[in-house]
Each structure stands twice: as structure tokens, then as C-alpha cells.
Coordinates of C-alpha atoms in Angstrom, one line a residue:
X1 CA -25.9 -18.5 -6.9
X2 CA -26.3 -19.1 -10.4
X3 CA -26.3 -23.1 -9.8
X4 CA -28.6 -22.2 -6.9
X5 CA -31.4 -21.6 -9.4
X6 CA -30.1 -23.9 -12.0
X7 CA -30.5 -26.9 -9.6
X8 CA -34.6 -25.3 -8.2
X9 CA -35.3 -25.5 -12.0
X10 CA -33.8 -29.0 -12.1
X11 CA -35.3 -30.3 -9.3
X12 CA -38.9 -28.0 -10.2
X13 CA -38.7 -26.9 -7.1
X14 CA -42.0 -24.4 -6.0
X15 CA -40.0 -21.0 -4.4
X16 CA -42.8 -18.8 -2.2
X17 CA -44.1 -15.5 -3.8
X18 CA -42.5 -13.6 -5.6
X19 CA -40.4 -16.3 -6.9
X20 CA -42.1 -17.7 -10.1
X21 CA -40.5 -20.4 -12.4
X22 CA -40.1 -16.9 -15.0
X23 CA -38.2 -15.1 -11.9
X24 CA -36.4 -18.2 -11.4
X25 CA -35.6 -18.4 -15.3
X26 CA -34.2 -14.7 -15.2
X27 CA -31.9 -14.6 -12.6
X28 CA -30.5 -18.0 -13.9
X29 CA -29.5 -16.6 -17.4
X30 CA -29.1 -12.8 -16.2
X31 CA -26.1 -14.6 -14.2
X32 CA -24.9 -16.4 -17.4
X33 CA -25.0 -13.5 -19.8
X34 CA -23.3 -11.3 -16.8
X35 CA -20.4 -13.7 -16.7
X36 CA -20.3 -14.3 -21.2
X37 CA -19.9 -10.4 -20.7
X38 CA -16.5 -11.5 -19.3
X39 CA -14.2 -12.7 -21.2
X40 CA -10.8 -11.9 -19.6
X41 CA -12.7 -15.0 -17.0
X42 CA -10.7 -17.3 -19.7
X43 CA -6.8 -18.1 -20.0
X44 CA -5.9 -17.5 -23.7
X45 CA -6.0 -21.5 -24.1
X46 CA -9.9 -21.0 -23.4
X47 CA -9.3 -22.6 -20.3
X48 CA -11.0 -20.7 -16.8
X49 CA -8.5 -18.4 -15.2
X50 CA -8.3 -18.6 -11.3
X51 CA -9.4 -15.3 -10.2
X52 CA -13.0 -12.9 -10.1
X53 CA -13.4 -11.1 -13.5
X54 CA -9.7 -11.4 -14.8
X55 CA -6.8 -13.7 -13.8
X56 CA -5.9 -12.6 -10.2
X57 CA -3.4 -15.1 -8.0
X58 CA -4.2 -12.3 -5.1
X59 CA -7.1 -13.4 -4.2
X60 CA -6.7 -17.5 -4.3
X61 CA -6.4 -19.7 -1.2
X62 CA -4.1 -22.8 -0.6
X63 CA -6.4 -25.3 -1.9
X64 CA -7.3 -23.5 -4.7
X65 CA -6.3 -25.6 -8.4
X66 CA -6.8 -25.3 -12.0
X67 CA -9.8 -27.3 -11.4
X68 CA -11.5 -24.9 -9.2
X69 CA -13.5 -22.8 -11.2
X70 CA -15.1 -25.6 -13.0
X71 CA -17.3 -25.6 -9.8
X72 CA -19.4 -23.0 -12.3
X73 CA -20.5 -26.0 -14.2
X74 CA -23.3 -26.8 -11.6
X75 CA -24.8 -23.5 -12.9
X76 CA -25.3 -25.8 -16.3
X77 CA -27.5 -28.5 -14.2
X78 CA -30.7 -27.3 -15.9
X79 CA -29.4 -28.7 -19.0
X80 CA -30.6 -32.7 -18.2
X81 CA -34.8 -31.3 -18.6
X82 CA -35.6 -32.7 -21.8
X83 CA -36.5 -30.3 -24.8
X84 CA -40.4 -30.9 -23.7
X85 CA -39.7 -29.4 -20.1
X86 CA -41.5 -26.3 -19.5
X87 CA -38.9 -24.9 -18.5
X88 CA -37.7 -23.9 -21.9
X89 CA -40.6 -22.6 -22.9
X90 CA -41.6 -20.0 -20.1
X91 CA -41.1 -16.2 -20.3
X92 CA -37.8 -14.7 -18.5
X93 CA -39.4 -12.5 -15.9
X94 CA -37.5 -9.4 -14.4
X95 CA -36.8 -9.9 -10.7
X96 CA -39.9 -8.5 -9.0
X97 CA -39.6 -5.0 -6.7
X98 CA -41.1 -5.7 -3.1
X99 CA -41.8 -2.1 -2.5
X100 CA -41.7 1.1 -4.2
X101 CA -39.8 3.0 -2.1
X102 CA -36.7 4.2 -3.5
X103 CA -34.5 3.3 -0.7
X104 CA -34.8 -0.3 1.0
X105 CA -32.6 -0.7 4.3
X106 CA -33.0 -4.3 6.1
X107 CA -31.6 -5.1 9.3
X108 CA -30.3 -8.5 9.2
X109 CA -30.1 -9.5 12.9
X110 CA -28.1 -13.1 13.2
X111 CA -24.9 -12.4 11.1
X112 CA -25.6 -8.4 12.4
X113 CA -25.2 -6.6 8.8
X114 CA -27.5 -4.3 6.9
X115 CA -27.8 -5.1 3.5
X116 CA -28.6 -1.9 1.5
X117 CA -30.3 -1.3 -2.0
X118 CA -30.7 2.5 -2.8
X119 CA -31.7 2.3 -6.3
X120 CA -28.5 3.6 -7.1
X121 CA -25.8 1.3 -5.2
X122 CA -26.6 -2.6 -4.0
X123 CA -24.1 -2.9 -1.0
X124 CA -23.7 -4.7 2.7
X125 CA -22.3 -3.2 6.0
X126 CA -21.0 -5.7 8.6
X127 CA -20.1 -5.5 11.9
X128 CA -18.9 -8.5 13.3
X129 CA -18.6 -10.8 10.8
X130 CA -15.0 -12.5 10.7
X131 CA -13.1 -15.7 9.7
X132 CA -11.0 -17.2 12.6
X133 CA -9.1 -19.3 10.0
X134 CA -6.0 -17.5 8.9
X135 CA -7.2 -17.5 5.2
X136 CA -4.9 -15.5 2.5
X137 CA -6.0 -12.1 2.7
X138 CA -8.9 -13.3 5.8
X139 CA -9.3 -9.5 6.8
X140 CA -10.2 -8.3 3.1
X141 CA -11.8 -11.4 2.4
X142 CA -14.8 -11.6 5.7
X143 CA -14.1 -8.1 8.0
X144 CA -14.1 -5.4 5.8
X145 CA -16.8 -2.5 7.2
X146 CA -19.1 -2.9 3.6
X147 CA -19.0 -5.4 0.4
X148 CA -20.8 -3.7 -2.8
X149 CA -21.8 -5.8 -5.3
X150 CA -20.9 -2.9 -8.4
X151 CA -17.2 -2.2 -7.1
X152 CA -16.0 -5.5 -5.5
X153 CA -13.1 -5.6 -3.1
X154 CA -9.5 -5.3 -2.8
X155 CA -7.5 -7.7 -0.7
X156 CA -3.6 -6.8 0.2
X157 CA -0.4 -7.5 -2.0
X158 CA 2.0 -5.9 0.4
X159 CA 2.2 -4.2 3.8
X160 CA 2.5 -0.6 2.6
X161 CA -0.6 1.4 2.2
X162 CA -0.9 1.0 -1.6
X163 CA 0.0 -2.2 -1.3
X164 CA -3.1 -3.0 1.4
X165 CA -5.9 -1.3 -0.6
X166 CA -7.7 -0.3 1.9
X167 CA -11.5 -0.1 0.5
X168 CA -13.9 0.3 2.7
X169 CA -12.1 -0.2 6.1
X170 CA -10.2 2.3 8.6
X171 CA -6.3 1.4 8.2
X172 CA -4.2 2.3 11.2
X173 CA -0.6 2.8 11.7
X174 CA 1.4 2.9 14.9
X175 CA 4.8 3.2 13.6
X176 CA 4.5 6.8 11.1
X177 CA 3.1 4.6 8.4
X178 CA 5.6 2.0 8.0
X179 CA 3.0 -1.2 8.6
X180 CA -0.4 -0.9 9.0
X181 CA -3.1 -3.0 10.3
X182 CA -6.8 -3.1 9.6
X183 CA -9.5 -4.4 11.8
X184 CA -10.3 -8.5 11.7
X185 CA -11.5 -9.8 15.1
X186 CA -14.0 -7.8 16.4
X187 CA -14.0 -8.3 20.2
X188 CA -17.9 -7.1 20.7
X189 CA -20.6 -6.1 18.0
X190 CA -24.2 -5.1 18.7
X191 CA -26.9 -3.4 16.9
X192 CA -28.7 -0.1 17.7
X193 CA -30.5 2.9 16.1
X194 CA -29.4 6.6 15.8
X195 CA -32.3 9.3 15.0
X196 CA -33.0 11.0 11.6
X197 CA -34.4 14.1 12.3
X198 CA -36.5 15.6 9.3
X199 CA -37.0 19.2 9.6
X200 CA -35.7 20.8 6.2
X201 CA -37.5 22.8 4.0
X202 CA -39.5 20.9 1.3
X203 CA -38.6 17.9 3.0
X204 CA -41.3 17.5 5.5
X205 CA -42.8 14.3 4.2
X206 CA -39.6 12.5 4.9
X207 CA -40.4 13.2 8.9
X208 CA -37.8 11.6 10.8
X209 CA -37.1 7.8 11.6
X210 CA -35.4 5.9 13.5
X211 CA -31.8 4.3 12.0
X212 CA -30.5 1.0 12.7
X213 CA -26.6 1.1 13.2
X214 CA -23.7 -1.6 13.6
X215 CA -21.3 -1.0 16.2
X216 CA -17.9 -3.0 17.1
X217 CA -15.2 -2.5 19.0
X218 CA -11.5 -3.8 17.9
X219 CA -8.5 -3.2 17.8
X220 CA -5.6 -3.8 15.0
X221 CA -3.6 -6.2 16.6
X222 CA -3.8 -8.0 20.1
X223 CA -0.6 -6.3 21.5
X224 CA -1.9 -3.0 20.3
X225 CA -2.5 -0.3 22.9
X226 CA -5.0 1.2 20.3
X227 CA -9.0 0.5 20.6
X228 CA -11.4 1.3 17.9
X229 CA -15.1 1.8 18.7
X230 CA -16.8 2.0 14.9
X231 CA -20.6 2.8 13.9
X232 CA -21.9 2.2 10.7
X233 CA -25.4 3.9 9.6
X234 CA -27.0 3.2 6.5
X235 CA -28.3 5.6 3.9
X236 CA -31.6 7.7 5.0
X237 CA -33.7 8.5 2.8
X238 CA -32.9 12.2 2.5
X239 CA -29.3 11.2 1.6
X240 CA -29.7 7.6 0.2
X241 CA -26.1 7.7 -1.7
X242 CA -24.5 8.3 1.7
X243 CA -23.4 6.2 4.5
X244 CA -21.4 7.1 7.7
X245 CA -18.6 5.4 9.9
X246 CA -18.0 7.3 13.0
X247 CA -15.0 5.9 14.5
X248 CA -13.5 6.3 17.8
X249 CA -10.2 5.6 18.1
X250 CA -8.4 6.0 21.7
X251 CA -4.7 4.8 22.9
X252 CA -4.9 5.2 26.5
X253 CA -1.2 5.0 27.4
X254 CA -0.6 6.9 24.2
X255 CA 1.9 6.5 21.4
X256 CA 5.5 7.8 20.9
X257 CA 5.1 7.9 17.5
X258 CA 1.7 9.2 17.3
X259 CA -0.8 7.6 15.2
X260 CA -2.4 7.2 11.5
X261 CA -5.4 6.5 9.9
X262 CA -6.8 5.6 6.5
X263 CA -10.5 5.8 5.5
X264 CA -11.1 4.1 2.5
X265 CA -14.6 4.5 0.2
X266 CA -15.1 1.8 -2.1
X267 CA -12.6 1.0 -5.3
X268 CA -13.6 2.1 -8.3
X269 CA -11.7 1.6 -11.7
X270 CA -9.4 4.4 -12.6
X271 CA -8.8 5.3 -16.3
X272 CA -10.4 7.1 -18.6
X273 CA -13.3 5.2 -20.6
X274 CA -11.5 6.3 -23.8
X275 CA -8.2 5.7 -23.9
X276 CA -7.4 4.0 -20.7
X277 CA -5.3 6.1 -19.3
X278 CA -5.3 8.2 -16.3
X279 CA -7.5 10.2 -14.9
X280 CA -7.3 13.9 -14.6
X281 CA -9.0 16.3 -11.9
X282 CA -12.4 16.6 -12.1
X283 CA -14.2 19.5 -14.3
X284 CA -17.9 19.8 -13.5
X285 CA -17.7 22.3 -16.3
X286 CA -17.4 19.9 -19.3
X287 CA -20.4 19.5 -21.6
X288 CA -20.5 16.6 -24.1
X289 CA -21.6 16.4 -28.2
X290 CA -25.6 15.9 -26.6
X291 CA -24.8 19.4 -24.4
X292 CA -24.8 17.1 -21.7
X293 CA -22.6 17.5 -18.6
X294 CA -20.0 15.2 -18.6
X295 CA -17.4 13.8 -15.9
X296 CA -14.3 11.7 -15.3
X297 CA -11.9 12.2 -13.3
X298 CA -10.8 12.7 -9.5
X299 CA -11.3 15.8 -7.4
X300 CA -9.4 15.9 -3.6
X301 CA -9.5 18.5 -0.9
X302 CA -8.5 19.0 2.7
X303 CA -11.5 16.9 3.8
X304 CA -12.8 15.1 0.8
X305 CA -11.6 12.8 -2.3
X306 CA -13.6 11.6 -5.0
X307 CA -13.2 9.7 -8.5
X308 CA -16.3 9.9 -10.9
X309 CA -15.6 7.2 -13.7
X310 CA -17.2 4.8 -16.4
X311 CA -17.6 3.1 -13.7
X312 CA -19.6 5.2 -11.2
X313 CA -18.7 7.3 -8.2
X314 CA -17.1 6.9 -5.4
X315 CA -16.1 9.9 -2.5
X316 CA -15.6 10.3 1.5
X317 CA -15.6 13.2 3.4
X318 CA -14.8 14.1 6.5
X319 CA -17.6 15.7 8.3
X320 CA -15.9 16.3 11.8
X321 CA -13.1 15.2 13.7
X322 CA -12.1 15.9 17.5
X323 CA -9.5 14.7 19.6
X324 CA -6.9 14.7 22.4
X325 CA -4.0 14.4 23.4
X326 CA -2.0 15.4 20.5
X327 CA -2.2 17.7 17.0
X328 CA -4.6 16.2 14.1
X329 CA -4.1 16.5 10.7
X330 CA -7.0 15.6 8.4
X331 CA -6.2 15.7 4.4
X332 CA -8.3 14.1 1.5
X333 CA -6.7 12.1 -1.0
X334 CA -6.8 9.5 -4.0
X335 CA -4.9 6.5 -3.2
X336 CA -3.6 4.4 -6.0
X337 CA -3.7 1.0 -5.1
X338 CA -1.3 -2.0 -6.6
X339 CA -2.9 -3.1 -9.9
X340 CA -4.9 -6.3 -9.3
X341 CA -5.7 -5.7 -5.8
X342 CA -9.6 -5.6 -6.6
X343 CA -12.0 -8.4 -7.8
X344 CA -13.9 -6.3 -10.2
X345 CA -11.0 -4.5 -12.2
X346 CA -7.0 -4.2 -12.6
X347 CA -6.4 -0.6 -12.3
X348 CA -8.3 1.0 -9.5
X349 CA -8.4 4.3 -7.1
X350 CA -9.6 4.4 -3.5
X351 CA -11.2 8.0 -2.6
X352 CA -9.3 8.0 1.0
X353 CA -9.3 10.7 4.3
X354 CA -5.8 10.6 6.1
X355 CA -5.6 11.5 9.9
X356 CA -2.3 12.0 11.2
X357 CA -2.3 12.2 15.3
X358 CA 1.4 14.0 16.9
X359 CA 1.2 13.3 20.8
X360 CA 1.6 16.8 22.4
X361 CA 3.9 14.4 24.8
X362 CA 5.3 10.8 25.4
X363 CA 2.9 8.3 27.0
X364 CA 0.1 10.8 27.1
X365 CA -3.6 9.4 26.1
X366 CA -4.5 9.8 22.7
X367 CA -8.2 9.6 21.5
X368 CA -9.8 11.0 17.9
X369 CA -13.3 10.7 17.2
X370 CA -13.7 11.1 13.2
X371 CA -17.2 10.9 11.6
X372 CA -16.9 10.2 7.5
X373 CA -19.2 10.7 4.8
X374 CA -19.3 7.1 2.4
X375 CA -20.7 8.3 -1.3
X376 CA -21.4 6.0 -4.0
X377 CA -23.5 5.4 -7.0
X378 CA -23.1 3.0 -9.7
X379 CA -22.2 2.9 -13.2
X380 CA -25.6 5.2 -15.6
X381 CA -27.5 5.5 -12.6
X382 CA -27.1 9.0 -12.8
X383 CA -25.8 11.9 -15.3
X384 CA -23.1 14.0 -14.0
X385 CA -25.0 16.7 -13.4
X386 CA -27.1 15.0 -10.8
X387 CA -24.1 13.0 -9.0
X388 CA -22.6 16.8 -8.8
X389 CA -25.4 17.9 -7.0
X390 CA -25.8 14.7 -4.8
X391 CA -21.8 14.8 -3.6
X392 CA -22.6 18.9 -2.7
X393 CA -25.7 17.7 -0.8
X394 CA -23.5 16.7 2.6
X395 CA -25.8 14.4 5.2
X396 CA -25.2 16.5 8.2
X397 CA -24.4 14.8 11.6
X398 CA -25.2 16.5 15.3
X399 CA -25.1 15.0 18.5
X400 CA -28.2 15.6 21.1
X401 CA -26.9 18.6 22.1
X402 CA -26.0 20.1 18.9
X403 CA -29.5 19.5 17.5
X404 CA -31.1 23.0 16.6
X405 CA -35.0 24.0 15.6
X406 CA -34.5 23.5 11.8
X407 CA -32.4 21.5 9.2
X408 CA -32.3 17.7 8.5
X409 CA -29.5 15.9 10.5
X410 CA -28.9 12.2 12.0
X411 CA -28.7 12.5 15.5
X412 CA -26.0 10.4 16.9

């Protein structure tokens, strides 16, 4: 993008409202001083590394070269105006707000995604979004279920679970964990709304709205007997650092060996802000030199994982689970990825929920129907005191039949 605005500044192109030649100017040179704020982007010969933030061969493709990131340079186009241009002279403007709500959700109907900006966390969930050429890494790469813009992605170094890193996506296993498969094809998406019902006390101005949702149906692998039927909802207003996946997962001629799942939340780096090392569970308790509350580390329960870092938050948690056919186990845990399986940074954790399915008996149906919690804020959006009491806050999900007089829930 940054050449993007380099070349409208070039060619002095007029952008509509709100995009003035000072907006134009500040995103340009917020996107250089962004990427001069990374310098592991060089080789130590000074030379541009193939890779995101830092040298990563993981996420390359075939035709990738040592020439490759010198596409960047277009991003220096602006450089033939002469010294008289205005463009030099004009004020850098900040990227204007369109609204002053605190949460925008937009709908974006022709590549069916909803691109999400809480104030908090800038990310996108997709649907049906896929690339049919068999790229390295194609289901990381265009079919994951979001893409934030603060935690980047993780794309597979291995077929073992730490080796797939799977960030935002449901991994599934047919064979007790041994491979797994993640979903890339989607055979049918379409959009439609769920209900947020507002009802809760001190909370009546929210009232209740209707929620656009993505839903597609897929299954891991075209021989598989399993087939996945997921819906994504955005972030409401009276949660806006949550969003859910409600999966439903059925094998209609069962499975002998049962079946898995992982539920990833986004990857978030992983050491201590320090001294780079690990981090240890999570102590709401600790209070820094300013009497602050202060927070690192990773905290896991039966139905819930979540890693608080220099980098921000990140957390799932399972808010209900049925099934049939066979004995569920649900677990909370903090996967640790391969290093260099994310964009952003080397060492990272995955806040995860593992389902484990045992058929009650051989070529029985199986189905499970697993609703998840997605929590995420970004690096100093918020003190530790305040992401505490945000991750306690659970959005509460109810079906039509469940919904009672008082209490806000989404109403699937």
C-alpha cells in the first residue's frame, strides 16, 4: 500500500473526502517509519531479507528471489516531484475517524468478509475466501477464519500440531492427532445476521441490533467423511474485544478413531518483555513501581487459555459444547508453535480449546456443536487491569429458546 499512495502523490491524483493530499502524506510516511522501525527486514549485508518483519523462508513461494522485496521501492516513487512540489511542503495529517462510535463493523458483501475495527484490535473475518492454486502454505496464506493486522499469521512448517500453528482456524484430526487438516475450499458461504439482545442492567442504551455473520461449510479433505458447518460473528458492541465461531462439526458414518479439534485465537509473541524468556502463569495480582497492575504471562483452564504479553492479548474460551455419538473432552491450552511460523514475530503462543470426540461405537454418527469465545486487544490499548476485567466479562450466547426476560446475549 505504501507505493499505493506514493504513486497518487506522484501522479497528484484528487482522492474523494476524507482523503486530503495531508491524509495522503501520513499514511505514506506512517508506512515508511513503521517498516525503518524494523530492522531485522535487512540481511546483515544490509541487503532485504525475504520474509515479513524478520528473515522467514516459511512463508516464500516458488518464484520468490533475492530480488523480490525490492518491489518496496515503488513506495519511493514520490521522490521524482521536484523540491518546489507542494507536496513537501504540506502538513502530515492523522488518518481521519468516520464515526465516533467506538466499534465499527462493515459487512463487505462481494469477497463476503467483515472487516472489524474496535478501537482496540483492527482485524478481518472471512468466510469463503480461498486460493485454488496450490500455493506454499495456500490454507494459511487465503482461508484462515480472521487476518489481524497487530498479530499477523502463522503458516505450517510440519504436519504435527505445533508444527501447523493453527491461529485462527479450527484444526481437525481423524487419525488421534497424528495429521491434521484445516479448512481451505469452502464448498458454500453465505452471509446472514444473528440477534443481539440488550437487556442488561446499565446497559439499556445499547438496545439490541441485528449482527451480520459468515457462514461456510467444508470439510478437511475431499475423502473426509467429516463436514464442518462454521459461523463467524463480529464483535457487538457490549463485548467489542470478542468474537465468536460456532462450529458444527458432524461425521455421519462416524469414525473409528474418534475425532479432534483445535481452536486457535490469534498468535501473539511469547517472552517476557524483559529478558526474553518465557512466560510464566498469569498473576493478576502483580502491581508495578507506578502501583499499577501489571501482567505477562499465560493463564489456561478446562475451558479457556490466554497469553497477555508486550504484545497485547490474546484468549478463547469455550462457551458451550454439545454432541453425539461419542464422549467429549474439552481442555484449554497454550500451544507453542515452531519458532518462525508467524509473520509478525519468531517466538510465539497460540491461546488454543482442544476437543477430543471417543465414538461410544464403530461406524456410529458423530456430531459436536462447539461455540468459542475469540478475545483480543492490542499492544497499550489497555492496562492490565482493564484487559482483566474485559476477559471476566464472557459475551453470553442463547439460542431462541434459551432466551430469558433479562441479561444481554446474542441470539443464535
Amino acid at each position: 500500500m505504501g507505493g499505493f499512495w506514493a504513486a497518487v502523490a506522484m501522479a497528484e491524483v484528487s482522492l474523494p473526502a476524507p482523503l486530503t493530499p495531508g491524509v495522503v502524506k501520513g499514511l505514506l510516511l506512517r508506512h515508511l517509519r513503521y517498516w525503518a522501525s524494523k530492522p531485522d527486514t535487512f540481511y546483515a549485508d544490509g541487503t532485504l531479507n525475504i520474509g515479513f518483519c524478520f528473515p522467514n523462508m516459511y512463508v516464500s513461494e516458488d518464484y520468490n528471489s533475492p530480488q523480490s522485496p525490492y518491489w518496496c521501492m515503488k513506495t519511493f516513487c514520490m521522490m521524482t516531484l521536484p523540491a518546489s512540489h507542494s507536496f513537501w511542503k504540506i502538513e502530515e495529517e492523522p488518518l481521519p475517524s468516520t464515526t465516533d462510535i467506538r466499534l465499527e463493523v462493515a459487512l463487505l458483501k462481494q469477497p463476503r468478509q467483515i472487516l472489524v475495527n474496535s478501537g482496540n484490535h483492527h482485524f478481518l473475518l472471512s468466510s469463503g475466501q480461498y486460493c485454488a492454486w496450490p500455493l506454499k502454505a495456500t490454507e494459511a496464506k487465503y482461508a484462515k477464519l480472521a487476518y489481524s493486522s497487530t498479530f499477523g499469521f502463522s503458516v505450517p512448517t510440519g504436519p504435527l500440531i505445533q508444527q501447523m500453528a493453527p491461529d485462527s482456524t479450527l484444526a481437525l484430526s481423524e487419525d488421534e492427532g497424528e495429521t491434521w487438516k484445516v479448512r481451505w475450499k469452502s464448498e458454500q458461504s453465505e452471509m446472514s445476521t444473528v440477534d443481539f439482545m440488550g437487556g442488561g442492567e446499565g446497559l439499556s442504551e445499547i438496545g439490541s441490533e441485528k449482527v451480520p455473520t459468515l457462514i461456510s461449510k467444508w470439510k478437511p479433505s475431499r475423502t473426509s467423511n467429516v463436514q464442518v458447518k462454521t459461523i463467524l460473528i463480529p464483535p457487538t458492541k457490549r463485548w467489542p474485544d470478542w468474537h465468536i465461531r460456532v462450529h458444527d462439526v458432524t461425521a455421519p458414518e462416524g469414525s473409528d478413531l474418534g475425532l479432534m479439534a483445535v481452536e486457535g485465537g490469534f498468535a501473539i509473541y511469547g517472552r517476557k518483555k524483559r529478558d526474553g524468556l518465557a512466560l510464566l502463569p498469569l498473576l493478576w495480582s502483580d502491581v508495578d513501581s507506578s502501583g499499577e497492575i501489571s501482567a505477562e504471562g499465560v493463564s489456561t483452564s478446562t475451558s479457556s487459555a490466554l497469553v497477555v504479553s508486550s504484545a497485547g492479548a490474546s484468549g478463547v474460551r469455550n462457551i458451550k459444547f454439545s454432541s453425539s455419538g461419542g464422549k467429549v473432552e474439552v481442555t484449554g491450552d497454550v500451544l507453542k508453535p515452531d519458532e518462525n511460523t508467524n509473520l509478525m514475530v519468531s517466538r510465539t503462543l497460540i491461546p488454543t480449546i482442544t476437543v477430543a470426540v471417543v465414538p461410544e461405537k464403530k461406524g456410529g454418527d458423530l456430531s459436536v456443536k462447539l461455540v468459542t469465545a475469540v478475545f483480543a486487544v492490542g499492544a497499550g490499548k489497555l492496562d492490565a487491569g482493564e484487559i482483566r476485567r474485559r476477559w471476566e466479562d464472557l459475551p453470553i450466547i442463547q439460542t431462541r429458546g434459551e432466551v430469558g426476560e433479562a441479561g444481554d446475549c446474542i441470539v443464535l
